[in-house]
mmCIF file of C-alpha atoms in Angstrom:
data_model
loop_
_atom_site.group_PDB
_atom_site.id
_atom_site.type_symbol
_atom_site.label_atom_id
_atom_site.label_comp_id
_atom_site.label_asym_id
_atom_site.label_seq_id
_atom_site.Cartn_x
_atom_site.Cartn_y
_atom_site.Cartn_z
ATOM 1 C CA UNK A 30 -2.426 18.782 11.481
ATOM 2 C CA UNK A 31 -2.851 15.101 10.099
ATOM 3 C CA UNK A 32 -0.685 12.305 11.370
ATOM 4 C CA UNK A 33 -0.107 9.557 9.154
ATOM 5 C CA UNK A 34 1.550 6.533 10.310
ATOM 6 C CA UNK A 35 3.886 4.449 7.859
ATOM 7 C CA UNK A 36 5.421 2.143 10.463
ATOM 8 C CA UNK A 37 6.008 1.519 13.705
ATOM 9 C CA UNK A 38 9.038 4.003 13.445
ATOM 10 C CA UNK A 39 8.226 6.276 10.758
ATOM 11 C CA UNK A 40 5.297 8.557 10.537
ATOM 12 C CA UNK A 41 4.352 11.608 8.191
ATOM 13 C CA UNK A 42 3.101 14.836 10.136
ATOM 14 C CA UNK A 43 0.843 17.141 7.159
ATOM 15 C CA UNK A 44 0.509 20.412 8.936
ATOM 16 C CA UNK A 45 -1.303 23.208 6.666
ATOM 17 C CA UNK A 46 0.738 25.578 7.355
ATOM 18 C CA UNK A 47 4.074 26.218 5.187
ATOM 19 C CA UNK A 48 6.971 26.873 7.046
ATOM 20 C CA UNK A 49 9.029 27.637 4.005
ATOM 21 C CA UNK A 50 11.936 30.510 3.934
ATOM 22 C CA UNK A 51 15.326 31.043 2.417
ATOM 23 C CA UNK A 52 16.916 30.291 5.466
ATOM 24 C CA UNK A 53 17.245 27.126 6.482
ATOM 25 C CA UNK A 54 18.266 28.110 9.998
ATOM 26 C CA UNK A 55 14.627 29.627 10.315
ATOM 27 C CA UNK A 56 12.809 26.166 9.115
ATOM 28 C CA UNK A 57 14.893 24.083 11.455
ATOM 29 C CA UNK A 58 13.880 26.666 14.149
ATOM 30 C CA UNK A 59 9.711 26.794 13.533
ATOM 31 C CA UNK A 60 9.874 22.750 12.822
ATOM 32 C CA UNK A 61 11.830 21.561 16.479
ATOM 33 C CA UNK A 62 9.841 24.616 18.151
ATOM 34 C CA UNK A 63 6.666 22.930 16.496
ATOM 35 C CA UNK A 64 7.635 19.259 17.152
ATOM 36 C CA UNK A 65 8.545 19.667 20.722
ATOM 37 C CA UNK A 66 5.971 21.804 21.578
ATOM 38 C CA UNK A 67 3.306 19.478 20.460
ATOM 39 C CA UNK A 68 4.897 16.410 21.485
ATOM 40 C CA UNK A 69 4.106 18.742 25.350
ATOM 41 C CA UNK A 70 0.603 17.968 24.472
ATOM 42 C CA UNK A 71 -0.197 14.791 22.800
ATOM 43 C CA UNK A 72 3.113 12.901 23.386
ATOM 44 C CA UNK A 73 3.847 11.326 20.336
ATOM 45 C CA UNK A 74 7.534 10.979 20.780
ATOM 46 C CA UNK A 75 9.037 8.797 22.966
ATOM 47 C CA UNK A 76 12.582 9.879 24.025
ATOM 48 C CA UNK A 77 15.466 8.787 21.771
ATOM 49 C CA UNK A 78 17.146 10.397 18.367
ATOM 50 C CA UNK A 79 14.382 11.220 15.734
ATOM 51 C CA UNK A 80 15.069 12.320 12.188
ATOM 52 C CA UNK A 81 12.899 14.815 10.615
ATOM 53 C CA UNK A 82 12.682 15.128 6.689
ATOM 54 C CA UNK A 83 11.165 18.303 5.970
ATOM 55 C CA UNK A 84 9.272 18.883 2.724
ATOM 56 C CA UNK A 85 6.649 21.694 1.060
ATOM 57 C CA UNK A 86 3.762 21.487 -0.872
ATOM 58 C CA UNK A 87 2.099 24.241 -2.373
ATOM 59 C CA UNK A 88 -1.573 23.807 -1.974
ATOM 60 C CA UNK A 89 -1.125 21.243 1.846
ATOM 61 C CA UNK A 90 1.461 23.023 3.470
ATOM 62 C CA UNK A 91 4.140 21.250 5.272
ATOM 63 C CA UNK A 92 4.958 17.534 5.167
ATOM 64 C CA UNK A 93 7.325 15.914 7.603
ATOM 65 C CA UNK A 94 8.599 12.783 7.430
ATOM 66 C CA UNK A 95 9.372 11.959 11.573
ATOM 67 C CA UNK A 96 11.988 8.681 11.791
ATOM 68 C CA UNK A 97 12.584 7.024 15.070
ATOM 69 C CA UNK A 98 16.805 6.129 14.649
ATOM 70 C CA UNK A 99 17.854 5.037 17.916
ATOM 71 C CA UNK A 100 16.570 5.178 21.730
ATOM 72 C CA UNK A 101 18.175 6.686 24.205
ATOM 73 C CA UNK A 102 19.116 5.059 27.954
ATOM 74 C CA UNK A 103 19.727 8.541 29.466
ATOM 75 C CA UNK A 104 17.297 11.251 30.577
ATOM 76 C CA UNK A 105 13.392 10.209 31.098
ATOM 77 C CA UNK A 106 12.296 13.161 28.411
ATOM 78 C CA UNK A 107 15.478 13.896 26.132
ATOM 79 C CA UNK A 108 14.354 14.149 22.427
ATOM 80 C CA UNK A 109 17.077 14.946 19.743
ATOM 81 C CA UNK A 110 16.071 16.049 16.004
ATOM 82 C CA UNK A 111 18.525 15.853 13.352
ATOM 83 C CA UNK A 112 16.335 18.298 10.269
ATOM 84 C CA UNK A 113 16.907 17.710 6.798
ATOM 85 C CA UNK A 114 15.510 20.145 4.939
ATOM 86 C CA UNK A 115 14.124 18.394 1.163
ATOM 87 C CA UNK A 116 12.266 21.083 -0.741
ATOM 88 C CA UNK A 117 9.088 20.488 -2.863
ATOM 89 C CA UNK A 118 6.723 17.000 -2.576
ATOM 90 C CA UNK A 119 4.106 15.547 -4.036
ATOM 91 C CA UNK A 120 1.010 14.641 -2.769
ATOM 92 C CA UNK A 121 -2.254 12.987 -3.592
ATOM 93 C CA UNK A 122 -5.371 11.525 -1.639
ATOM 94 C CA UNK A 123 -7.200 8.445 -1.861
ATOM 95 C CA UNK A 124 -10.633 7.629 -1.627
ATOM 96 C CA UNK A 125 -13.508 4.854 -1.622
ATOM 97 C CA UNK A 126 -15.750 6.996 -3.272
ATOM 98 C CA UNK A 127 -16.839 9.486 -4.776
ATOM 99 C CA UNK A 128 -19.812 12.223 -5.234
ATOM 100 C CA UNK A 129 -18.887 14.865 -7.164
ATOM 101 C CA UNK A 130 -17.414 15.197 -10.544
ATOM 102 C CA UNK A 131 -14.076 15.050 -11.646
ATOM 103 C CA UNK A 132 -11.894 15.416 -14.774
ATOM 104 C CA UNK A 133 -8.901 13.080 -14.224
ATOM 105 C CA UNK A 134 -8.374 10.702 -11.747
ATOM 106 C CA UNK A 135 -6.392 7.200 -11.091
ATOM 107 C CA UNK A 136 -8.022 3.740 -10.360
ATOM 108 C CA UNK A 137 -5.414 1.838 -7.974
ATOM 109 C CA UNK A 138 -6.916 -1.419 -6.276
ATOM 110 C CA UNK A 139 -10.479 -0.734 -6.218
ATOM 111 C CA UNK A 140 -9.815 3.441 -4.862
ATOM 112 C CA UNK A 141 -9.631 6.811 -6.607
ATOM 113 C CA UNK A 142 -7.014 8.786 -6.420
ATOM 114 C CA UNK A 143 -6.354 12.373 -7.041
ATOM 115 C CA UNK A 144 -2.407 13.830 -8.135
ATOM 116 C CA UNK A 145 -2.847 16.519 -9.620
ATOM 117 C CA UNK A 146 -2.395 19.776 -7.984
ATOM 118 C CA UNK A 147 -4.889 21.567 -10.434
ATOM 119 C CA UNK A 148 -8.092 18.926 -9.625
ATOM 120 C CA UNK A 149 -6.496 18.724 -5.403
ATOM 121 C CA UNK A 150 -6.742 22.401 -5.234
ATOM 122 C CA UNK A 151 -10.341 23.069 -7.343
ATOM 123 C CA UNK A 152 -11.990 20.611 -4.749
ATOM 124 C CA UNK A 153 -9.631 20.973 -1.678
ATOM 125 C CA UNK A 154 -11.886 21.631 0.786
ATOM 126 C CA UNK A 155 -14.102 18.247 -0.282
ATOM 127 C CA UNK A 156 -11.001 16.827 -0.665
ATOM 128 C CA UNK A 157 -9.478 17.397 2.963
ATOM 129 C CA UNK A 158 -12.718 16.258 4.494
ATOM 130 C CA UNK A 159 -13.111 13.074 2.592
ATOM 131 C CA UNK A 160 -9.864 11.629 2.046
ATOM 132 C CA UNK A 161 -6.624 9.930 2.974
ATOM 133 C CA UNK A 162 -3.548 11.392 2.044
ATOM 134 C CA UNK A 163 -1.287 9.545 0.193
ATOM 135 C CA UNK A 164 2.497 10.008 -0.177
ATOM 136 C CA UNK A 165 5.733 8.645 -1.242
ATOM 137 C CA UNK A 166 5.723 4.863 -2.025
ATOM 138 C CA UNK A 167 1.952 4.192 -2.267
ATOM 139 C CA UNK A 168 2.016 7.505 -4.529
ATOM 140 C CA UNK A 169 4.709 6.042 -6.999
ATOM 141 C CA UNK A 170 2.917 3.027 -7.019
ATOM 142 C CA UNK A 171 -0.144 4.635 -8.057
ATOM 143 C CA UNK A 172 1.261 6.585 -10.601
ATOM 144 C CA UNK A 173 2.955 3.545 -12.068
ATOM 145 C CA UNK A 174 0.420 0.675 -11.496
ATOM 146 C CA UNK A 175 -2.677 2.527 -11.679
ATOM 147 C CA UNK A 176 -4.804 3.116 -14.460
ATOM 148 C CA UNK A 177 -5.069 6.772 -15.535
ATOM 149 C CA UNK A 178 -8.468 8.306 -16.676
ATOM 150 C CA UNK A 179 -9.075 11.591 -18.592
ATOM 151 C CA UNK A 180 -13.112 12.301 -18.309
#
């Protein structure tokens, strides 16, 4: 699991496991049972009304997108998840540097970053270790901004 903060209210949770089915009642089910019972653990919501985008990626797993709406003046522990459900994402990672070789790659502000599923998932395990994931706005800036190479 790999929490990655956005702002003060809105985080991204990358768990690598995909809780993908056809019913939608079953990924609301295995995303609050996950939620609430690591939140038992580590705490990371504080009571109030949360929304929880839900998204897939083939080679990472599951990406939630955890939204803090409103705070709640009843009940010391009372945590309420709306789930939306939004199907496939994209994903890349970011680094500072590095070691081993690759065949395309972007060049965003003095970082590499990798987008394409094909060179994420030939490396993953490199990948995972050594970089920062990197999703939604920062990715379309990236894509748009950046300078693509082809080695």
């Amino acid at each position: 699991m790999n929490v990655v903060p956005l702002t003060d209210d809105i985080f991204f949770i990358v768990i690598p496991n995909n809780f993908y089915s056809k019913e939608k009642t079953t990924i609301i089910k295995k995303i609050k049972d996950f939620i609430l019972t690591y939140n038992r653990w580590y705490h990371f919501l504080d009571t109030g009304f949360y929304q929880v985008k839900v998204g897939f990626n083939k080679i990472v797993g599951t990406i939630l997108e955890v939204e803090k709406l409103d705070d709640f003046d009843f009940g010391e522990d009372s945590i309420d998840l709306r789930i939306i459900i939004t199907g496939e994402v994209d994903i890349g990672y970011s680094f500072d540097d590095f070691e081993f070789p690759l065949e395309e790659c972007y060049l965003y502000h003095g970082k590499i970053y990798l987008l394409s599923e094909e060179v994420i998932e030939k490396n993953f395990y490199r990948i995972i270790e050594h970089g920062n994931i990197v999703l939604k706005d920062e990715l379309k800036k990236v894509k748009t901004e950046g300078i693509f190479v082809k080695i």
